[in-house]
């Protein structure tokens, strides 16, 4: 008999829900665009913006759940065949529930009206949820880092330094500025556990991979950090209760509940359809591909984002580590760069001599020009302030000694603009290579070259150069707008050096699809129909033909870039 699995994606601008079958093929998809389909909430692209404060109306999300199932049934999709549901949500947002919430959720009944009619306002102590784009928690970020002995101290505990959007700083701000709301709040959900709670018809704890986006979860101990909780509430047990601690562990699938009878009666779900924990959108993205340890996803969108599966807990204030949502003792590294496509576009425009053409031909010719004499050149191109390394907007070029790797001189320009095209792509890719290196495990003996023992510094890492000579990812997957560009992708592939090859894919659905796969695997594992680990399961079932194989590793080229690591670190030290 046919059966289906649903995967949600509650992102900033829309709610999406995909259905897959047992072969993991997409069979149906529905979307609700918040701004246009729920105009009564008067959001701009899903949010309210008041200066630094960016929030989302919780009622709009509640209403969108009813609406999306209505669309499924209207299209004739048979929801009674859905075995299990999971999904992903925008990270860091938080939903504030009242004391009445749990009872209201349990009592949900379609005869009494819609979800909104039964839950709003009584179930919520705050009408809005802070959104990840919020920038209003500078004071609270300081308090978090002071408590933990600085940015790197906080990163060691929670996987990240303090960030405006991270939920702990957001909750602290609400506790400080809206004490009445804070005390009227019995339970705080992340967006992921909020949707899981609605579907379960009861309040469900946080999922621990997504909980790593709070600056509150002590990753090495796998528990909330009492010291940091005490920043929010002198009585840490109070906030611990509000967070429904302990969080749900990701070691193996935990079935939260059957779907609420509300959805059974209203939309015809089977009463034993299972709800499994939802996770964050970036975490779901890694679940959408059969990523194994040391595999990397390179997203070449407006900004560049790297997601890496690792078993190394090597935190840095300049990137993020999260617990892996589906594989025990693994982590996901996430590195976000500000200067990606836009910085490359500036150089493309200079080469084209105009700003209106989007033609990459001249830029690409330069990037792939082996004869271009740029072996002793290094440059960083940050027209916007950069996150990794953490510096203000700056553009700097240098020439270095090919023998020693030491910088000889800084220059205002290279021989011509074509050098900038090649150097920007190389240095962007090299920055990715050196930052993922400490997260990669390798059995290969590092090369012992002349200066192999020189200590090289990137951000908080001060390690011998040779450590960078043996660390290569297995597979690399390229996504995002610029991944269409062969020359850019091939240059990234050469520099990053994935030993098992480089793939490209289009990912319009990756977060929701990650949710579908997680639902399917969780259900099969929970019902003992598979014992395979998540990555093994997906590796077996995955439609590899849907991916485009771009190129093999180019070992000689990869080794060539060993020469540019020391000069890049020296250049960064001067910014
Ligand atoms: P977002 O990150 O906002 O979702 P996309 O993933 O769509 O954006 O990426 C947009 C970027 O992709 C643009 O800024 C553009 O520079 C880049 N891009 C699109 N096509 C190409 C191409 N053929 N070559 C290089 N860059 C490209
Ligand atoms: C990740 C982050 C964003 C949101 C977007 O830290 O803030 O990617 O998850 O939905």
XYZ file of C-alpha atoms and ligand atoms in Angstrom:
612
model
C 0.000 0.000 0.000
C 1.215 3.524 -0.833
C 2.313 5.659 2.057
C 3.676 9.163 2.309
C 5.897 11.292 4.513
C 5.487 15.036 4.949
C 8.262 17.594 5.397
C 7.521 21.172 6.393
C 9.648 24.245 5.900
C 8.528 27.310 7.817
C 10.892 29.924 6.428
C 10.811 33.707 6.660
C 8.570 34.373 3.692
C 6.553 31.204 3.306
C 5.388 27.899 4.670
C 6.063 24.975 2.383
C 5.063 21.356 2.782
C 6.284 18.510 0.565
C 5.044 14.940 0.422
C 7.326 12.073 -0.627
C 6.594 8.393 -1.183
C 8.527 5.328 0.071
C 11.043 5.740 -2.770
C 11.751 9.251 -1.492
C 10.248 10.804 -4.632
C 8.297 14.056 -4.281
C 4.614 13.409 -4.956
C 3.025 16.696 -3.882
C 3.921 20.194 -2.748
C 1.966 23.135 -1.320
C 3.115 26.606 -0.331
C 1.633 29.570 1.524
C 3.327 32.892 0.805
C 2.778 34.961 3.946
C 2.757 38.470 2.494
C 0.316 37.759 -0.313
C -1.772 34.835 0.936
C -2.202 36.052 4.505
C -2.304 39.821 3.817
C -4.428 40.531 6.915
C -1.254 40.249 9.037
C 0.284 43.131 7.076
C 3.811 41.753 7.043
C 6.532 42.766 4.628
C 7.976 39.534 3.278
C 6.778 37.703 6.387
C 8.080 40.115 9.041
C 7.432 43.368 10.889
C 10.403 45.734 10.809
C 10.710 48.501 13.403
C 14.288 49.752 13.251
C 16.509 47.014 14.645
C 13.565 44.989 15.876
C 12.323 42.331 13.458
C 9.446 40.072 14.431
C 6.834 37.708 12.996
C 3.175 37.391 13.969
C 2.668 33.988 15.593
C -1.029 33.891 14.641
C -0.021 34.062 10.957
C 2.056 30.911 11.346
C -0.798 29.178 13.196
C -3.237 30.103 10.440
C -0.845 28.951 7.715
C -0.884 25.401 9.120
C -4.654 25.131 8.664
C -4.412 26.737 5.241
C -1.734 24.389 3.923
C -3.658 21.251 4.908
C -6.761 22.784 3.361
C -4.776 23.123 0.116
C -3.636 19.487 0.319
C -7.200 18.205 0.731
C -8.562 20.572 -1.928
C -6.062 19.161 -4.421
C -7.371 15.648 -3.671
C -4.246 14.499 -1.840
C -5.062 11.640 0.525
C -3.612 12.691 3.882
C -4.776 9.421 5.488
C -1.788 7.744 3.849
C 0.732 9.962 5.633
C 2.808 7.833 7.993
C 4.994 10.483 9.586
C 5.734 14.208 9.610
C 8.863 16.198 10.375
C 10.317 19.412 9.044
C 12.456 22.463 9.372
C 11.925 26.018 10.483
C 13.797 29.298 10.425
C 16.318 29.120 13.242
C 16.550 31.180 16.446
C 12.946 32.526 16.567
C 11.041 31.949 19.814
C 7.355 31.541 20.647
C 5.939 32.391 24.088
C 3.078 30.276 25.455
C 0.798 30.928 28.438
C -0.145 28.595 31.240
C -3.357 27.791 29.346
C -1.532 26.606 26.220
C -1.109 22.921 26.927
C -4.782 22.428 27.766
C -5.886 24.435 24.751
C -3.676 22.311 22.512
C -5.012 19.077 23.967
C -8.615 20.241 23.627
C -8.328 21.357 19.981
C -11.468 20.309 18.151
C -12.504 21.298 14.603
C -16.090 21.726 15.817
C -14.877 24.667 17.930
C -13.353 26.582 15.027
C -9.981 27.014 13.362
C -6.580 26.746 15.052
C -6.380 30.537 15.290
C -9.844 30.801 16.784
C -9.001 28.256 19.471
C -5.450 29.332 20.290
C -5.166 33.067 19.681
C -4.770 35.008 21.882
C -5.271 32.726 24.916
C -2.383 30.305 24.265
C 0.270 32.968 23.654
C 1.837 35.412 26.086
C 3.433 37.338 23.221
C 1.765 37.983 19.871
C 5.052 38.034 17.966
C 8.183 35.927 17.710
C 11.603 37.548 17.299
C 12.955 36.818 13.816
C 16.539 35.801 12.948
C 17.050 39.153 11.175
C 16.572 41.052 14.467
C 19.522 43.244 15.486
C 18.299 44.654 18.778
C 20.179 42.602 21.369
C 23.634 44.220 21.437
C 23.508 44.753 25.204
C 22.460 41.159 25.865
C 25.176 39.769 23.565
C 27.756 41.594 25.668
C 26.324 40.109 28.847
C 26.493 36.576 27.396
C 30.117 36.932 26.301
C 31.168 38.513 29.588
C 29.607 35.644 31.499
C 31.503 33.074 29.410
C 34.902 34.801 29.378
C 34.663 36.345 25.910
C 33.515 35.334 22.426
C 35.753 32.298 22.150
C 34.787 31.218 25.695
C 31.100 31.301 24.742
C 31.817 29.480 21.469
C 33.571 26.703 23.410
C 30.453 26.144 25.501
C 27.630 26.750 23.041
C 29.227 26.297 19.593
C 28.922 30.007 18.715
C 29.869 33.420 20.072
C 26.943 35.690 21.016
C 24.775 36.771 18.108
C 21.894 39.249 17.988
C 19.588 36.604 16.589
C 20.485 33.757 18.932
C 17.536 32.875 21.135
C 19.203 33.234 24.550
C 19.983 36.885 23.921
C 16.441 37.403 22.604
C 14.848 35.797 25.672
C 17.086 37.853 27.975
C 15.928 41.026 26.248
C 12.279 40.057 26.725
C 12.896 39.161 30.395
C 14.523 42.592 30.886
C 12.228 44.795 28.825
C 8.904 42.957 29.143
C 8.989 41.457 32.652
C 5.235 40.966 32.730
C 5.269 39.029 29.483
C 8.199 36.956 30.746
C 6.415 36.018 33.943
C 3.168 35.249 32.075
C 5.109 32.835 29.910
C 4.952 29.252 31.026
C 6.729 27.731 28.038
C 9.123 28.971 25.371
C 9.432 27.127 22.058
C 11.795 27.532 19.169
C 9.917 27.866 15.867
C 10.722 24.191 15.237
C 9.254 22.939 18.515
C 6.307 25.334 18.134
C 5.195 23.695 14.866
C 5.837 20.226 16.303
C 3.672 21.186 19.314
C 0.783 22.378 17.139
C 0.815 19.143 15.165
C 1.196 16.984 18.272
C -1.585 18.760 20.153
C 0.691 19.182 23.168
C 3.774 21.171 24.100
C 6.920 19.355 23.028
C 10.514 20.053 24.166
C 13.175 21.656 21.989
C 15.169 19.524 19.576
C 18.794 19.748 20.620
C 20.397 20.409 17.208
C 18.217 23.512 16.792
C 18.748 24.356 20.488
C 22.432 24.916 19.604
C 21.275 28.174 17.968
C 20.454 29.728 21.349
C 23.823 30.463 23.024
C 22.353 28.489 25.945
C 23.054 24.835 25.184
C 26.309 23.405 26.459
C 27.228 21.196 23.525
C 30.012 19.137 25.183
C 27.682 18.304 28.115
C 24.563 18.089 25.965
C 22.515 20.095 28.433
C 21.486 23.692 29.022
C 24.251 25.677 30.713
C 23.048 26.718 34.181
C 25.403 29.665 34.333
C 24.059 31.135 31.123
C 20.453 30.342 32.054
C 21.031 32.323 35.260
C 21.646 35.417 33.142
C 18.008 35.277 32.073
C 16.526 34.230 35.383
C 18.298 34.318 38.765
C 16.449 31.115 39.488
C 17.810 29.053 36.604
C 15.353 26.239 37.281
C 12.585 28.666 36.385
C 13.850 29.242 32.832
C 14.818 25.602 32.553
C 11.179 24.702 33.146
C 10.016 27.247 30.591
C 12.336 25.623 28.055
C 10.889 22.192 28.904
C 14.437 20.978 29.580
C 15.874 18.453 28.800
C 15.952 18.973 25.045
C 15.191 15.999 22.814
C 18.418 14.193 21.973
C 19.314 13.576 18.348
C 21.090 10.239 18.904
C 18.181 8.253 17.566
C 14.650 9.100 16.420
C 12.263 10.037 19.209
C 8.586 9.847 18.334
C 6.939 12.916 19.872
C 3.354 11.834 19.508
C 0.597 10.822 17.122
C -0.862 13.706 15.172
C -3.441 15.710 17.120
C -7.046 14.499 16.756
C -7.843 17.993 15.393
C -6.011 17.162 12.167
C -7.391 13.628 12.057
C -10.947 14.873 12.190
C -10.528 17.940 10.012
C -8.209 16.700 7.260
C -8.512 12.912 7.421
C -5.060 12.023 8.776
C -4.699 8.555 10.217
C -4.747 8.680 14.019
C -1.409 6.881 14.163
C 0.447 9.281 11.885
C 3.652 10.042 13.800
C 5.163 13.434 14.566
C 8.960 13.459 14.817
C 10.983 16.471 16.033
C 11.416 19.410 13.684
C 14.838 21.014 13.317
C 16.401 24.245 11.995
C 16.484 25.023 8.273
C 20.260 24.797 7.857
C 20.257 21.525 9.776
C 17.520 20.186 7.519
C 19.568 21.201 4.484
C 22.310 18.751 5.452
C 19.612 16.100 5.883
C 18.522 16.639 2.279
C 21.732 15.061 0.952
C 23.548 11.840 1.795
C 26.322 13.748 3.533
C 28.875 11.667 5.402
C 31.619 12.763 7.755
C 34.036 15.202 6.015
C 31.543 16.035 3.243
C 30.972 19.710 2.582
C 28.161 21.753 1.080
C 29.243 25.051 -0.477
C 26.424 27.505 -1.029
C 27.447 30.217 -3.484
C 24.464 32.529 -3.060
C 24.524 36.257 -2.372
C 26.753 35.339 0.543
C 28.837 32.184 0.774
C 27.798 29.596 3.348
C 29.630 26.389 4.130
C 27.937 23.464 5.860
C 30.185 20.590 6.887
C 29.519 17.270 8.584
C 32.171 16.557 11.188
C 32.944 14.532 14.290
C 35.353 17.207 15.561
C 34.049 19.611 18.200
C 36.433 22.422 17.333
C 34.506 25.609 18.101
C 35.459 29.060 16.887
C 34.017 32.484 17.556
C 34.006 32.987 13.782
C 31.696 30.134 12.872
C 28.990 27.913 14.309
C 28.831 24.321 15.467
C 25.546 22.534 15.979
C 24.806 18.993 17.084
C 23.982 16.932 13.985
C 20.187 16.473 13.764
C 20.231 12.818 12.730
C 23.673 11.270 13.314
C 24.858 10.547 16.835
C 28.189 12.160 17.930
C 28.425 14.212 14.773
C 28.220 17.969 14.403
C 27.383 20.408 11.657
C 29.840 23.242 11.096
C 28.374 26.380 9.526
C 30.563 29.172 8.203
C 28.851 32.292 6.860
C 30.794 34.779 4.755
C 29.355 38.166 3.952
C 31.397 38.776 0.791
C 30.458 36.244 -1.842
C 28.696 36.934 -5.123
C 28.442 40.708 -4.748
C 32.193 41.075 -4.317
C 32.772 38.941 -7.424
C 30.171 40.976 -9.328
C 32.096 44.208 -8.616
C 35.181 42.796 -10.314
C 33.105 41.362 -13.165
C 31.654 44.840 -13.761
C 35.096 46.462 -13.724
C 36.310 43.924 -16.276
C 33.252 44.483 -18.473
C 33.702 48.248 -18.163
C 30.014 48.619 -17.283
C 27.536 47.657 -14.591
C 24.515 46.605 -16.595
C 25.842 43.486 -18.293
C 25.687 40.250 -16.364
C 28.130 38.594 -18.720
C 30.722 36.529 -16.863
C 32.824 35.620 -19.938
C 35.791 37.915 -19.254
C 35.755 37.143 -15.553
C 35.641 33.402 -16.223
C 38.446 33.508 -18.796
C 40.673 35.120 -16.197
C 39.701 32.694 -13.406
C 40.646 29.703 -15.582
C 43.697 31.248 -17.266
C 46.569 28.937 -16.204
C 49.077 31.230 -17.849
C 48.093 34.299 -15.873
C 51.229 35.024 -13.790
C 49.606 35.224 -10.360
C 51.389 32.457 -8.407
C 52.999 34.978 -6.040
C 49.883 37.099 -5.551
C 47.343 37.107 -2.761
C 44.403 39.454 -2.261
C 41.354 39.857 -0.056
C 38.293 41.595 -1.433
C 35.748 42.597 1.212
C 33.578 45.463 -0.109
C 31.332 44.698 2.881
C 32.507 44.106 6.439
C 33.426 40.426 6.733
C 32.416 37.844 9.338
C 35.282 35.421 8.659
C 37.738 36.951 9.443
C 35.884 39.486 11.530
C 37.014 42.765 9.899
C 35.586 45.991 8.469
C 35.217 46.514 4.731
C 38.683 46.347 3.153
C 40.427 45.407 -0.064
C 44.127 44.531 0.069
C 46.637 42.992 -2.353
C 50.120 41.635 -1.723
C 53.022 39.875 -3.451
C 54.871 37.147 -1.589
C 58.140 35.250 -1.816
C 57.421 31.880 -3.434
C 60.309 30.237 -1.519
C 59.414 31.299 2.025
C 55.764 32.244 1.664
C 56.454 35.577 3.377
C 54.764 38.708 2.074
C 57.269 40.974 0.270
C 55.139 44.003 -0.497
C 51.617 45.344 -0.526
C 50.446 46.746 -3.848
C 47.539 48.987 -4.828
C 46.832 46.985 -7.962
C 48.060 43.894 -9.775
C 49.205 43.979 -13.421
C 45.582 44.233 -14.542
C 42.015 43.555 -13.417
C 42.094 39.976 -14.706
C 44.419 39.173 -11.804
C 41.735 40.353 -9.378
C 39.180 38.010 -10.952
C 41.442 35.017 -10.454
C 42.637 36.115 -7.014
C 39.210 36.840 -5.558
C 37.902 33.369 -6.379
C 41.122 31.749 -5.161
C 41.220 33.612 -1.865
C 37.506 33.085 -1.170
C 37.975 29.359 -1.746
C 41.227 29.258 0.215
C 39.522 30.923 3.166
C 36.925 28.120 3.087
C 39.686 25.510 2.843
C 41.647 26.753 5.876
C 38.550 27.265 8.022
C 37.110 23.789 7.425
C 40.513 22.169 7.826
C 40.410 21.813 11.660
C 36.982 20.164 11.345
C 38.245 17.489 8.954
C 39.854 14.240 10.045
C 42.535 12.693 7.899
C 44.649 9.581 7.920
C 47.089 11.020 5.394
C 50.546 11.982 6.662
C 51.079 15.704 6.070
C 53.814 16.712 3.618
C 56.993 17.837 5.312
C 58.084 20.867 3.353
C 60.632 23.473 4.429
C 58.305 25.691 6.380
C 55.851 22.963 7.404
C 56.289 23.632 11.116
C 55.740 27.388 10.934
C 52.709 28.251 13.044
C 49.933 29.748 10.958
C 47.125 31.769 12.463
C 43.552 31.957 11.232
C 41.056 33.499 13.654
C 41.534 31.571 16.909
C 43.626 28.780 15.437
C 47.380 28.839 15.671
C 48.558 25.578 14.127
C 51.540 24.294 12.111
C 51.251 24.911 8.392
C 51.624 21.210 7.627
C 48.297 20.490 9.335
C 46.672 22.148 6.328
C 48.523 19.875 3.901
C 46.617 16.683 4.701
C 43.057 17.791 5.372
C 40.690 17.331 2.471
C 36.933 16.867 2.439
C 35.543 13.701 0.824
C 32.782 15.072 -1.356
C 31.851 18.682 -2.120
C 28.338 19.733 -3.150
C 27.869 23.143 -4.766
C 24.542 24.994 -4.603
C 23.263 28.576 -5.011
C 23.260 31.146 -7.838
C 26.987 31.144 -8.666
C 27.179 27.338 -8.699
C 25.850 27.623 -12.271
C 29.242 29.093 -13.179
C 31.643 26.291 -14.218
C 34.809 28.343 -13.876
C 33.980 29.518 -10.352
C 32.930 26.038 -9.225
C 35.981 24.356 -10.751
C 38.311 26.854 -9.087
C 36.610 26.292 -5.711
C 36.866 22.539 -6.348
C 40.618 22.778 -7.060
C 41.324 24.804 -3.942
C 39.080 22.891 -1.533
C 40.264 19.577 -2.967
C 37.447 17.111 -2.189
C 38.993 13.687 -2.798
C 35.787 11.908 -3.894
C 34.686 14.536 -6.362
C 32.483 17.566 -6.797
C 28.748 17.713 -7.401
C 26.326 20.463 -8.278
C 22.612 20.604 -7.595
C 19.632 22.901 -7.602
C 17.966 23.093 -4.231
C 14.626 24.848 -4.346
C 13.247 22.401 -1.780
C 16.203 21.363 0.313
C 14.864 22.339 3.772
C 11.448 20.732 3.265
C 13.017 17.707 1.588
C 15.415 17.272 4.525
C 12.289 17.244 6.707
C 10.637 14.569 4.504
C 13.725 12.322 4.574
C 14.040 12.776 8.332
C 10.364 11.800 8.753
C 10.775 8.707 6.544
C 13.996 7.480 8.166
C 12.735 8.229 11.696
C 9.548 6.271 11.101
C 11.322 3.281 9.527
C 13.948 3.269 12.291
C 11.406 3.701 15.048
C 9.273 0.859 13.707
C 12.413 -1.297 13.301
C 12.122 -1.518 9.521
C 15.646 -0.194 9.144
C 18.688 -0.226 11.361
C 20.750 1.874 9.010
C 22.256 5.105 10.220
C 20.759 8.199 8.582
C 23.610 8.772 6.119
C 23.722 5.079 5.158
C 19.964 5.002 4.668
C 19.996 8.087 2.457
C 23.066 6.947 0.571
C 21.205 3.779 -0.407
C 17.920 5.414 -1.371
C 19.180 8.681 -2.816
C 18.618 9.459 -6.495
C 22.249 10.212 -7.319
C 21.204 10.793 -10.946
C 19.513 14.022 -9.819
C 22.947 15.445 -9.005
C 25.318 16.744 -11.630
C 28.869 15.478 -11.301
C 31.135 18.459 -12.020
C 34.709 17.238 -11.740
C 37.236 14.989 -10.018
C 39.772 16.312 -7.584
C 42.780 18.009 -9.205
C 45.540 16.884 -6.852
C 48.341 18.942 -8.387
C 46.296 22.117 -8.326
C 45.280 21.466 -4.712
C 48.935 21.131 -3.682
C 49.826 24.328 -5.515
C 47.534 26.213 -3.161
C 49.570 25.025 -0.167
C 51.849 27.920 -1.143
C 49.171 30.518 -0.584
C 48.136 29.538 2.954
C 50.931 31.299 4.838
C 50.655 34.522 2.812
C 46.877 34.559 3.290
C 47.314 34.322 7.062
C 49.948 37.076 6.976
C 47.661 39.267 4.886
C 44.698 38.690 7.203
C 46.888 39.597 10.199
C 47.280 43.093 8.737
C 43.564 43.826 8.308
P 20.397 34.072 -2.539
O 21.611 33.716 -1.769
O 19.982 35.494 -2.304
O 19.297 33.071 -2.466
P 21.194 33.027 -5.167
O 21.558 31.706 -4.624
O 20.138 33.093 -6.210
O 20.834 34.117 -4.076
O 22.537 33.675 -5.773
C 22.530 34.953 -6.336
C 23.920 35.296 -6.850
O 24.339 34.317 -7.795
C 23.959 36.610 -7.582
O 24.423 37.627 -6.725
C 24.910 36.364 -8.749
O 26.126 37.088 -8.602
C 25.261 34.907 -8.655
N 25.164 34.281 -9.975
C 24.072 33.911 -10.665
N 24.423 33.384 -11.865
C 25.776 33.430 -11.939
C 26.758 33.043 -12.905
N 26.401 32.494 -14.072
N 28.049 33.241 -12.603
C 28.426 33.782 -11.436
N 27.562 34.163 -10.487
C 26.255 34.001 -10.732
C 21.080 30.752 10.616
C 20.111 31.828 10.342
C 19.293 31.755 9.112
C 17.884 31.368 9.422
C 17.086 31.567 8.146
O 21.864 30.979 11.728
O 19.965 32.754 11.086
O 19.839 30.875 8.175
O 17.822 30.069 9.922
O 15.931 30.914 8.116
